[in-house]
Coordinates of C-alpha atoms in Angstrom, one line a residue:
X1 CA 0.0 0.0 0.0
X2 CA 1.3 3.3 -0.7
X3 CA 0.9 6.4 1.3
X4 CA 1.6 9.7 0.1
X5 CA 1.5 13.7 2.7
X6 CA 1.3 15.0 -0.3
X7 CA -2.2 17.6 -1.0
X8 CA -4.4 16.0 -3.7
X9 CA -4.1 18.2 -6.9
X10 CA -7.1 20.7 -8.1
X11 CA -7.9 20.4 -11.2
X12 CA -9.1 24.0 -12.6
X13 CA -9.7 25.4 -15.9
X14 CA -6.9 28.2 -17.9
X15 CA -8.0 31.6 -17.0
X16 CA -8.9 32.6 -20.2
X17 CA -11.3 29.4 -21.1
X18 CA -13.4 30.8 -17.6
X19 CA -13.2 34.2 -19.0
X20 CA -14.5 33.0 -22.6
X21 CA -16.9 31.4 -21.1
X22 CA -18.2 34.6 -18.9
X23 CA -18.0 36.2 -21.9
X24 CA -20.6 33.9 -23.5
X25 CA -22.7 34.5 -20.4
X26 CA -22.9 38.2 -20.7
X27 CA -23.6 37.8 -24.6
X28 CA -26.3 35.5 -23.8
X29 CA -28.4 37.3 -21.0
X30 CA -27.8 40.4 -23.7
X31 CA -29.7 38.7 -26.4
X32 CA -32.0 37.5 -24.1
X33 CA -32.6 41.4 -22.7
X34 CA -32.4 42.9 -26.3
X35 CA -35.1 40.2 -27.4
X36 CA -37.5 40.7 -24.5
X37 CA -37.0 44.1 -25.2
X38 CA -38.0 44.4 -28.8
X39 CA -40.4 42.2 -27.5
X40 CA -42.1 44.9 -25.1
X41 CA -41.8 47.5 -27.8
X42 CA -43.4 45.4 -30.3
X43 CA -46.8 44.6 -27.4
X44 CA -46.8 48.5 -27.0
X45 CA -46.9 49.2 -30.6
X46 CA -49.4 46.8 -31.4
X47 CA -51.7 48.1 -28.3
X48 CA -51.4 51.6 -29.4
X49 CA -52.3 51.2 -33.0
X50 CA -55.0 48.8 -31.5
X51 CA -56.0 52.2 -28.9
X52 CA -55.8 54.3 -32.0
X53 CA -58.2 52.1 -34.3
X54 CA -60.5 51.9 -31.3
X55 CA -60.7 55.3 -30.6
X56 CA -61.0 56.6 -34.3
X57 CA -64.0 54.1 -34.5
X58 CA -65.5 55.2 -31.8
X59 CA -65.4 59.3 -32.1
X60 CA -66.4 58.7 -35.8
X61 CA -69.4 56.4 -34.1
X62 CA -70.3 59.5 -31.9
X63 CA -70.4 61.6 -35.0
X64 CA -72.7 58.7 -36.9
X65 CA -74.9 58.9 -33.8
X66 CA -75.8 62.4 -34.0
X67 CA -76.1 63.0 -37.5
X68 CA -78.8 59.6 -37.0
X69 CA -80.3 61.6 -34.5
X70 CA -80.6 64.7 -36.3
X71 CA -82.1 62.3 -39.4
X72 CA -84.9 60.4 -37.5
X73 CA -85.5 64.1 -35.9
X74 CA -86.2 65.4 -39.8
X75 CA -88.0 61.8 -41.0
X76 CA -90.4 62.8 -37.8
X77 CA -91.3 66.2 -39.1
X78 CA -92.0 65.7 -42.5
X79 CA -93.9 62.2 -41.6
X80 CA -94.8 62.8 -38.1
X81 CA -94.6 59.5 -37.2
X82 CA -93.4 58.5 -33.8
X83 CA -91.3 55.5 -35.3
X84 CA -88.4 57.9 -37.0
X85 CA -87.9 59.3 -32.9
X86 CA -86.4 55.7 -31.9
X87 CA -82.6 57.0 -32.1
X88 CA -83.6 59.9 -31.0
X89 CA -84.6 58.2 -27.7
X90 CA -81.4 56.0 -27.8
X91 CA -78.9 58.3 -28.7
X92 CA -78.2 59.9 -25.2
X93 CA -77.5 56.8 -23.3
X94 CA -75.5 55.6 -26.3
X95 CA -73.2 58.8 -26.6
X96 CA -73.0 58.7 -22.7
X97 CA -72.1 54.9 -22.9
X98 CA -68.8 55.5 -26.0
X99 CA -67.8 58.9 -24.3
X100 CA -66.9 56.5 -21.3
X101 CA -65.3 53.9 -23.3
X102 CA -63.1 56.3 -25.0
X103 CA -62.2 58.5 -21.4
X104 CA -60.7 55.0 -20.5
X105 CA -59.1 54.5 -23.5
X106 CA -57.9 58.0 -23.5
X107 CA -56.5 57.8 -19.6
X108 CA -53.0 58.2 -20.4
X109 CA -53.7 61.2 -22.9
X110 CA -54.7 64.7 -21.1
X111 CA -55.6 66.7 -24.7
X112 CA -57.7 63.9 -25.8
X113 CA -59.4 63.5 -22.8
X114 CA -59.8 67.5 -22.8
X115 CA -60.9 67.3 -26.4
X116 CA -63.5 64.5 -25.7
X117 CA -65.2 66.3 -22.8
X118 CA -65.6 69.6 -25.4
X119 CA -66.6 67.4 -27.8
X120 CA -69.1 65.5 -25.0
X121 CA -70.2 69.3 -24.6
X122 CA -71.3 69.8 -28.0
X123 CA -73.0 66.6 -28.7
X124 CA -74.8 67.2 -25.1
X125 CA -75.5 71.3 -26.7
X126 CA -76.5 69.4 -29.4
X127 CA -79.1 67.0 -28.1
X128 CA -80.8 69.4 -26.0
X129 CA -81.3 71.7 -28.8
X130 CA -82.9 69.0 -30.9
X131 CA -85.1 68.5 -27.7
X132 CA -86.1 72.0 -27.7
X133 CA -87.3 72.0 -31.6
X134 CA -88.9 68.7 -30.9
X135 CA -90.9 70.3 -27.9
X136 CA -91.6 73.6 -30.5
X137 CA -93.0 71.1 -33.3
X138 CA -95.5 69.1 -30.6
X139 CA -96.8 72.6 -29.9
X140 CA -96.9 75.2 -32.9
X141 CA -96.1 72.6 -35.7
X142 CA -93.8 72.4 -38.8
X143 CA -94.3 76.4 -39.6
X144 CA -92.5 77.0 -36.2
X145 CA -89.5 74.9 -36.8
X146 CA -89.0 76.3 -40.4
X147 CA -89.2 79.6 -38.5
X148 CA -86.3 78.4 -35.7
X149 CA -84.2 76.6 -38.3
X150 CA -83.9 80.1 -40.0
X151 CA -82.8 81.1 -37.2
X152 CA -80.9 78.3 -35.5
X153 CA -77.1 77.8 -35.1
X154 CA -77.5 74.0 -35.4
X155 CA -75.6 73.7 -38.1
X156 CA -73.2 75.7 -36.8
X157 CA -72.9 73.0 -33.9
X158 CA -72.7 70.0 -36.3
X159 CA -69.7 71.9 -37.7
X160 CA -68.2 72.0 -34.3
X161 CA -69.1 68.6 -33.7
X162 CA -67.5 67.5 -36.9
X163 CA -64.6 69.7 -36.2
X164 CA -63.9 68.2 -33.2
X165 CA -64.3 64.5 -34.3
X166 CA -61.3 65.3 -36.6
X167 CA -59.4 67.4 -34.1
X168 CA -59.0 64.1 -32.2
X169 CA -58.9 61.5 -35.1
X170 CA -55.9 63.5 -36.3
X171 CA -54.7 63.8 -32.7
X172 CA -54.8 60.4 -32.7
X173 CA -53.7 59.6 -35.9
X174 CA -50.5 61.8 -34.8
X175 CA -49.9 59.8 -31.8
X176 CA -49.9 56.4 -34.1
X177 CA -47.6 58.1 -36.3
X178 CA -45.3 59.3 -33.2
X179 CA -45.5 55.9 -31.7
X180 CA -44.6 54.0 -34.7
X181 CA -41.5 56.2 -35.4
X182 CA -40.5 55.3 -31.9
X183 CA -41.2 52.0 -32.1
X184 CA -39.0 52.1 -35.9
X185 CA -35.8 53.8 -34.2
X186 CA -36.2 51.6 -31.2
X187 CA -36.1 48.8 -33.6
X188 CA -33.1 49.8 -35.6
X189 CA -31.0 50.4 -32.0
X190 CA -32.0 46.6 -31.5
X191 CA -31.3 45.5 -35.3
X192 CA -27.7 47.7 -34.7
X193 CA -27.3 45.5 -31.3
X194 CA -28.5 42.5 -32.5
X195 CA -26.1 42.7 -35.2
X196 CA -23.1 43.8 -32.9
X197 CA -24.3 40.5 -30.1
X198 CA -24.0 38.2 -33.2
X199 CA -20.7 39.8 -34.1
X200 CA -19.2 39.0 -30.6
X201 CA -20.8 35.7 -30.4
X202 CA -19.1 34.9 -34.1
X203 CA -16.0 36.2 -32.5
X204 CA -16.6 34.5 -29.2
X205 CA -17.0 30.9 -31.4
X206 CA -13.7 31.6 -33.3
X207 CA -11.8 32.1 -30.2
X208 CA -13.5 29.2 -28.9
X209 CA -13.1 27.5 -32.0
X210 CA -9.1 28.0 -31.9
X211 CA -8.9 27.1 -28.0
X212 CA -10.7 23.7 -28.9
X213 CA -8.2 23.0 -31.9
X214 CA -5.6 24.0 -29.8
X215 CA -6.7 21.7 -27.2
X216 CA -7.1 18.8 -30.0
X217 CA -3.5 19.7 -31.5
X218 CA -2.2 19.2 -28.0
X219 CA -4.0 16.2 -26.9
X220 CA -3.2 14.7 -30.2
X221 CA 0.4 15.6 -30.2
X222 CA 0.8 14.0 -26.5
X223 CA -1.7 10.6 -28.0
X224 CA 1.3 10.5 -30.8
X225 CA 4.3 11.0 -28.3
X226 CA 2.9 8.8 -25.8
X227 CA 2.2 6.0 -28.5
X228 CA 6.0 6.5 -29.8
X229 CA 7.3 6.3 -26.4
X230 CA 5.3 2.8 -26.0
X231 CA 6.3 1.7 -28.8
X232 CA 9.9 2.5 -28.5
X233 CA 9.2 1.0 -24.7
X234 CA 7.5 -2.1 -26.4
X235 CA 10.7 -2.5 -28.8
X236 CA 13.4 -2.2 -26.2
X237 CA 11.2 -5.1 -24.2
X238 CA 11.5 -7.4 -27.2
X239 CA 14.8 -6.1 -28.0
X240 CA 15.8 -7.8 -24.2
X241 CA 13.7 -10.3 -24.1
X242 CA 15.4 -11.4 -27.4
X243 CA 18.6 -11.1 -25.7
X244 CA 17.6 -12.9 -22.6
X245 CA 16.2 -15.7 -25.0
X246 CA 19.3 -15.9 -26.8
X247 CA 21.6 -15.5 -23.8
X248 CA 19.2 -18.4 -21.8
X249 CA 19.5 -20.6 -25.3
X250 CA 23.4 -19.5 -25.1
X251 CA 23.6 -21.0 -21.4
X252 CA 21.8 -24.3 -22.2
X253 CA 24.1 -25.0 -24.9
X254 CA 27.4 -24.1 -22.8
X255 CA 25.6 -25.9 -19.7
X256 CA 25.4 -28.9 -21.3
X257 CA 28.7 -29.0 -23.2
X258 CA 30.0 -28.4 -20.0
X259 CA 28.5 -31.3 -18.7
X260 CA 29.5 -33.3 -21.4
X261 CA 32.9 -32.6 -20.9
X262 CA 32.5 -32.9 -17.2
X263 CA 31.0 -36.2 -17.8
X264 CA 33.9 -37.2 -20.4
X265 CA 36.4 -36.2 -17.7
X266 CA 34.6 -37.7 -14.3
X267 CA 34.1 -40.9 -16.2
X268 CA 37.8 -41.5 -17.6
X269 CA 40.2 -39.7 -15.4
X270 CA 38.6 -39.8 -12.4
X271 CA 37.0 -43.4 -13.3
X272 CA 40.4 -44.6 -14.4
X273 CA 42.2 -43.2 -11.1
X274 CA 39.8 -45.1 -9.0
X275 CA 39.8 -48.2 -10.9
X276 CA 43.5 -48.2 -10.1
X277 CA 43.1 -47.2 -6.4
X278 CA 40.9 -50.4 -6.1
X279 CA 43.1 -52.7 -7.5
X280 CA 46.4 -51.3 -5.6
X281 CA 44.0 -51.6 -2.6
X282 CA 42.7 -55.1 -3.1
X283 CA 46.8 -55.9 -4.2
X284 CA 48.1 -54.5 -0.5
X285 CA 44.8 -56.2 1.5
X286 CA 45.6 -59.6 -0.1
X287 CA 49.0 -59.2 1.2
X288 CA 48.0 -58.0 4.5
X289 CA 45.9 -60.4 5.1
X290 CA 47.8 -63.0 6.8
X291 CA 50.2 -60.9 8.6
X292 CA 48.1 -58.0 9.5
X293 CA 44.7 -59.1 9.8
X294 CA 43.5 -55.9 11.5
X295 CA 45.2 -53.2 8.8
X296 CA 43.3 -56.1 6.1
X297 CA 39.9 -54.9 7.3
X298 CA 41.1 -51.9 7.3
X299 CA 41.7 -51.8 3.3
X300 CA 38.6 -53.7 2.8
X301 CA 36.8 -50.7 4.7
X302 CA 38.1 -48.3 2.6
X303 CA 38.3 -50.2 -0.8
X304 CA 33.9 -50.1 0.4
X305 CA 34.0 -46.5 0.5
X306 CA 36.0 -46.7 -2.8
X307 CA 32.9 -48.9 -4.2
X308 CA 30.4 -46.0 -3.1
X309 CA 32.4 -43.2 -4.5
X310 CA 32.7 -44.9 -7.6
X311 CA 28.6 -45.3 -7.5
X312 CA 28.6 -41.6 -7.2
X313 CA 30.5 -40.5 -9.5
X314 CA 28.7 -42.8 -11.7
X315 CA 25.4 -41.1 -10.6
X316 CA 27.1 -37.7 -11.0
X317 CA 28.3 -38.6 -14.9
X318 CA 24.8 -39.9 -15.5
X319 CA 23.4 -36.9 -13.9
X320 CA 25.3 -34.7 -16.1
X321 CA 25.3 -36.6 -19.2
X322 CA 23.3 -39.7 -19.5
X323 CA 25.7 -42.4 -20.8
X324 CA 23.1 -44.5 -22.3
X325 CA 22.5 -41.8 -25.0
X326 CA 25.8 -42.2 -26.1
X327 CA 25.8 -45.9 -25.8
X328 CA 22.4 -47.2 -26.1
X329 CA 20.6 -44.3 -28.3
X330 CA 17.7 -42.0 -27.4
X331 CA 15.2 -44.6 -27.6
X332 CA 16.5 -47.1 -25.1
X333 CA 17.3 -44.4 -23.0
X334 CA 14.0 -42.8 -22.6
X335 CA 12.6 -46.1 -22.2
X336 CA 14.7 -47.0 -19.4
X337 CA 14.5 -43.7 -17.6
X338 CA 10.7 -44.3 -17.8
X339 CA 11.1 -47.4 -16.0
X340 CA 13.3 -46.4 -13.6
X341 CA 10.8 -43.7 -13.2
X342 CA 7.7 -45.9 -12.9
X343 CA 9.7 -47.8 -9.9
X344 CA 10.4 -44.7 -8.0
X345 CA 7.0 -43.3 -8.2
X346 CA 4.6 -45.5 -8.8
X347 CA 3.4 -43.9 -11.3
X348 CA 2.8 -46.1 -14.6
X349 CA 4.8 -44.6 -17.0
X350 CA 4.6 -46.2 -20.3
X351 CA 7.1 -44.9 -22.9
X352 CA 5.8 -45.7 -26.8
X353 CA 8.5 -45.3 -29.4
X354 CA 7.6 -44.9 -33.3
X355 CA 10.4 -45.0 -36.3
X356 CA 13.9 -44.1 -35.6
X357 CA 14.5 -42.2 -33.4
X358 CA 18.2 -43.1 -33.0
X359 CA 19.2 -41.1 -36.0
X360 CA 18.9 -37.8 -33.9
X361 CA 21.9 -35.8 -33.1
X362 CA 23.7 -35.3 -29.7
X363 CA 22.0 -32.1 -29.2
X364 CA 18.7 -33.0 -30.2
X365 CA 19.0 -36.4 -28.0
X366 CA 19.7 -34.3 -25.6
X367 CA 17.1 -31.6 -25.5
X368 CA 14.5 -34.5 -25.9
X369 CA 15.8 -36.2 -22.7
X370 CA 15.7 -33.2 -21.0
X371 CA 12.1 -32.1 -22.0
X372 CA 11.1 -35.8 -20.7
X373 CA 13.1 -35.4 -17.2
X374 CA 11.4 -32.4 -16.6
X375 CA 8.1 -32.9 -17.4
X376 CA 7.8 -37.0 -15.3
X377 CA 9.5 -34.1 -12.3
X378 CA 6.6 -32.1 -12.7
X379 CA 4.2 -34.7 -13.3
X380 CA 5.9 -36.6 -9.9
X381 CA 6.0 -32.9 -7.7
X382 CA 2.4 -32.0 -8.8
X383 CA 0.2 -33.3 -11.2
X384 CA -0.7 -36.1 -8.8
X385 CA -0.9 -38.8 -12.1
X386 CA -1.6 -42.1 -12.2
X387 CA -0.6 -42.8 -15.6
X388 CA 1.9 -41.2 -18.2
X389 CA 2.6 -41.9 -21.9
X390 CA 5.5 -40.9 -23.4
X391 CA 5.2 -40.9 -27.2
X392 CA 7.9 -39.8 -29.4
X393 CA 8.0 -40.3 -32.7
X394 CA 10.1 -39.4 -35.8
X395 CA 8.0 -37.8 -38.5
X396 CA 10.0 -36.8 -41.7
X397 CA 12.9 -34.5 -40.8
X398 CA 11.7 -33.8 -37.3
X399 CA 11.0 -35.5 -34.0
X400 CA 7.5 -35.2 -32.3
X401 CA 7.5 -35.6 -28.3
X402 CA 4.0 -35.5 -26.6
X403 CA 3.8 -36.2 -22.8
X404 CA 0.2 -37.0 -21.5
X405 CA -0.9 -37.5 -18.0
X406 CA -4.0 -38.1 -16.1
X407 CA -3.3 -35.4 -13.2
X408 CA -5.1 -32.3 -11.8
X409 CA -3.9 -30.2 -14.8
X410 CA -2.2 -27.5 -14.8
X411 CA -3.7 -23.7 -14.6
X412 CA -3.2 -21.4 -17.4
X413 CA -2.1 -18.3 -14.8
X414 CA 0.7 -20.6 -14.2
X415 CA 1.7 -20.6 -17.6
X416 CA 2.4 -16.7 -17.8
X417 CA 4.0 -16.5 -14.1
X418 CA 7.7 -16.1 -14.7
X419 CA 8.2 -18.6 -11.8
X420 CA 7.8 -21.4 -14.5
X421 CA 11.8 -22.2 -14.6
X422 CA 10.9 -25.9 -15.6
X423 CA 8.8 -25.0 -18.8
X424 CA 10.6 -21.6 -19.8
X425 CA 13.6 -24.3 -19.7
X426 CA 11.9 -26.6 -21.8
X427 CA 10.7 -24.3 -24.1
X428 CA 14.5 -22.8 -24.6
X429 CA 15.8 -26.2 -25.3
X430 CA 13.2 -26.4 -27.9
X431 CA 14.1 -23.2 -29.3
X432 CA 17.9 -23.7 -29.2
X433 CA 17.4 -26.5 -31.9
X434 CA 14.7 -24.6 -33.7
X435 CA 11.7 -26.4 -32.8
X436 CA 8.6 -25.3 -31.1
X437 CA 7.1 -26.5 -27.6
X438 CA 3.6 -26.0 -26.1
X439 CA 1.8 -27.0 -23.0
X440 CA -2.0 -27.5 -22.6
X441 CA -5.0 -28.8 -20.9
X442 CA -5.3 -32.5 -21.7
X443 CA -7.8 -34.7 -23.4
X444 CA -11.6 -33.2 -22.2
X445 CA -9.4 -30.9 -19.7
X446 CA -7.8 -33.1 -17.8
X447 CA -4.6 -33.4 -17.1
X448 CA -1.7 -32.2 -18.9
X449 CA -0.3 -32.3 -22.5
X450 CA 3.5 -31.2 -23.3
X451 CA 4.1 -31.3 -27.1
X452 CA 7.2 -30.5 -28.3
X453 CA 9.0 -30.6 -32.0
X454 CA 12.3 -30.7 -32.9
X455 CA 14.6 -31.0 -36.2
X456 CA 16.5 -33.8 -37.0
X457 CA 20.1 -33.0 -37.2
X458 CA 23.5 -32.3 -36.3
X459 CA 23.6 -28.9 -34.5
X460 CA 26.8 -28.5 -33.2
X461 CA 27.0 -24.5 -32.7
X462 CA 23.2 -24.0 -32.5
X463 CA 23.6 -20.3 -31.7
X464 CA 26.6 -18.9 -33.8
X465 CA 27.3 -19.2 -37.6
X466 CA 29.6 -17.1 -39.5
X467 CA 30.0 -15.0 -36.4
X468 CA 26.2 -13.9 -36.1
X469 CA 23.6 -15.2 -34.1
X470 CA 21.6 -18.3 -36.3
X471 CA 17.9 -17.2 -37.0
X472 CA 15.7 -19.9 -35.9
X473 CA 12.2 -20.2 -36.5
X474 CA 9.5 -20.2 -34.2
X475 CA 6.5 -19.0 -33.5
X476 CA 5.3 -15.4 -32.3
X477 CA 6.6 -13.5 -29.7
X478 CA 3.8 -14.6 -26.5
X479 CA 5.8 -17.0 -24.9
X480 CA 5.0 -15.4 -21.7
X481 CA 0.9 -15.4 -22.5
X482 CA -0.8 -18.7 -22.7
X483 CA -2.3 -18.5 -26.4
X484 CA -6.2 -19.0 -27.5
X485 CA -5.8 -23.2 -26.6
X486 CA -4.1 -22.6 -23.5
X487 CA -0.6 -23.1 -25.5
X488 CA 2.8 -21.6 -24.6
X489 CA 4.2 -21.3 -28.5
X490 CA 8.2 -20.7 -28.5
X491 CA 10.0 -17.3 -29.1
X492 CA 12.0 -16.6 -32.6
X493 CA 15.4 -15.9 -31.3
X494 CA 15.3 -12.6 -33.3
X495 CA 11.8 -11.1 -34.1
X496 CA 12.6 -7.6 -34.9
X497 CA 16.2 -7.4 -36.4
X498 CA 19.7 -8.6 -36.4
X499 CA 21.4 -7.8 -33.5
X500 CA 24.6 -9.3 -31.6
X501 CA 24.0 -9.1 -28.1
X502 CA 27.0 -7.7 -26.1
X503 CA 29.1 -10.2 -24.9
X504 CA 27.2 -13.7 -26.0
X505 CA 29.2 -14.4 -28.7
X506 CA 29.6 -17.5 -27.1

């Protein structure tokens, strides 16, 4: 667990990307207050040209009711029939009823409202003078009216009245006109700032524009670095893992010369210095024997622990080199370590051998012993088997080993932990001679399958030739990663390019 006194880090926007996006705040709410505004302008326009209309309809309506009056009045002279008086009755409460419909129309307007209560005057002036003549006519008859309209102002009056209805339909008509050129300038201040908000916003989005491509450039130019310095991180592991594979394959091959020669030397110098040491022993005891009984044992104690070292030494030759592969051939020799395996364990281990086998070279004999030792080690330490086959076989240029066992199995984790000495070993000894290994589940998952290919022939410097590490093929680099069918293929020795690792020229 790791454990850091250090304050977490704040993440917080540049400077200028908050001030951007005040900016785009401030040219937002003034839209929004130059749109509500025209708005506004717009309801009060429409309501005064709708004020005006009504008000023009109405004072014109006045007019129409008097001069209806004044008609009806003239239809009931000449006819004298009561019916032509009906807007004469009416008129009053109708010219009372408009005159207070337009003083609320008219509420915000002192000279119109002045100008209706004149012109409220004359129609009232008006109306009581038509009264009057109708009261003369009931009494003296048509002769008197002729007489009072030759004398009357009433038309005089109607010109007032008339004079007065335009006074305030122009007076109106004015204010319309004064309104709308308001409302008109208003709107060209907001068509000006309308235009000047969408200017800032279309410079606003440029800048923003340029800080987001920015942004991308960056992110993108970081993506590209950090994918070159993987790569070049990904390279330089293949580049060691290639020398590691070479310098492991390197060590094999020097490991077991080695032991060959080790072998070759414990087996005749030491064997032959022994062999002489026993017979100058048994030589001296024989003469001993007579005289000196006691010193007589004593040889024959010693030549014993003579007997045992020559046992181990014979164990320690085998060890290193198994003698029966020189003497005996690959074939006899697996099946006789199998046996000798089957008696230790109790394991039955059955070796099955198919075409000639013998033909394979020292190295290749070799690795395919080695492969066997170590897999009946595993298959003895863990794989808790009851029966192993050993098949090897000799197909064309090439031998084919498969190992099979009946045990527990082994788990794909543990095929990618790099704890796995015993199979990255196999799989190097493989790959030293050019062949391929793999491990896997067994038949219907159980158990465990090792099979492993190898070329026939004589490879006596494996890793060197002309000076240069050997290409050898193989399969793709994932020796590490257990494949698709729970496989561990074998690594090229070189996968990328040529390259002479420092000090394993061998």
């Amino acid at each position: 667990m790791h454990f850091t006194t250090e304050p977490p880090v704040k993440a917080s926007l540049p400077w200028y990307l908050s001030v951007v996006a005040l900016i785009c705040m401030l040219i937002l709410v003034a839209n929004g207050w130059s749109l509500y505004h025209n708005l506004s302008s717009l309801r009060a326009a429409n309501a005064l040209q709708s004020r005006t209309a009504q008000v023009t309809d109405k004072v014109q309506y006045l007019n129409v009711l008097i001069m209806d009056a004044e008609s009806s009045l003239r239809g009931y002279y000449l006819s004298g029939s009561e019916v032509y008086l009906g807007p004469m009755r009416t008129v009053a409460a109708e010219i009372d009823k408009q005159a207070n419909d337009l003083n609320v129309l008219l509420a915000d307007n002192p000279v119109q409202r002045r100008n209706l209560a004149q012109l409220r005057t004359l129609l009232h002036r008006k109306l009581d003078n038509m009264n009057q003549t109708l009261e003369v006519y009931r009494k003296g008859g048509l002769a008197d009216i002729v007489a009072i309209a030759a004398t009357d102002d009433g038309k005089a009056l109607l010109d007032e009245i008339r004079l007065q209805v335009v006074i305030m339909v122009q007076e109106q008509t004015e204010q319309l006109a004064s309104g709308r050129a308001a409302f008109y300038k208003e709107y060209e201040y907001a068509v000006v700032a309308g235009i000047g908000i969408n200017a800032a916003a279309i410079l606003v989005l440029a800048l923003f524009y340029r800080l987001i491509r920015r942004g991308y450039v960056a992110r993108v130019a970081a993506e590209r670095m950090l994918q070159n310095a993987n790569e070049n991180l990904e390279s330089m592991v293949v580049l060691r893992t290639e020398q590691l594979s070479v310098l492991s394959r390197h060590l094999i091959s020097v490991s077991e010369k080695e032991k060959a020669s080790l072998a070759r030397e414990l087996h005749d110098e030491l064997g032959a210095n022994l062999t002489a040491i026993n017979i100058d022993l048994n030589a001296v005891a024989d003469r001993l024997r007579e005289q000196e009984p006691v010193l007589a044992d004593m040889l024959d104690r010693a030549r014993g622990t003579l007997l045992n070292t020559v046992e181990l030494k014979r164990r320690i030759v085998e060890d290193l080199r198994p003698s029966m592969l020189d003497n005996l051939g690959l074939s006899m020799s697996l099946q006789s370590y199998c046996g000798d395996f089957a008696r230790v364990t109790g394991v039955d281990c059955e070796a099955l051998i198919e075409g000639d086998i013998d033909v394979a070279g020292p190295m290749q004999s070799i690795a395919v012993f080695r492969i066997v030792q170590e897999s009946l080690n595993n298959i003895a330490k863990y794989a808790q088997a009851r029966q192993v086959i050993v098949h090897v076989a000799r197909e064309g240029e090439q031998l084919s080993l498969e190992i099979n066992d009946d045990g527990v199995g082994i788990d794909p984790e543990e095929l990618a932990t790099p704890k796995s000495h015993g199979l990255l070993g196999m799989r190097e000894r493989a790959l030293l001679l050019g062949g391929t290994l793999r491990v896997k589940r067994g038949v219907n998952n159980r158990g465990t399958t090792v099979e492993a290919v190898i070329p026939v022939g004589d490879v006596n410097q494996p890793l060197m030739q002309n000076g240069q590490p050997e290409r050898l093929p193989g399969d793709a680099f994932n020796a590490l990663h257990p494949s698709a069918d729970d496989r561990i293929p074998s690594l090229p020795p070189c996968s990328i390019r040529r390259h002479i690792p420092q000090g394993h020229d061998g």
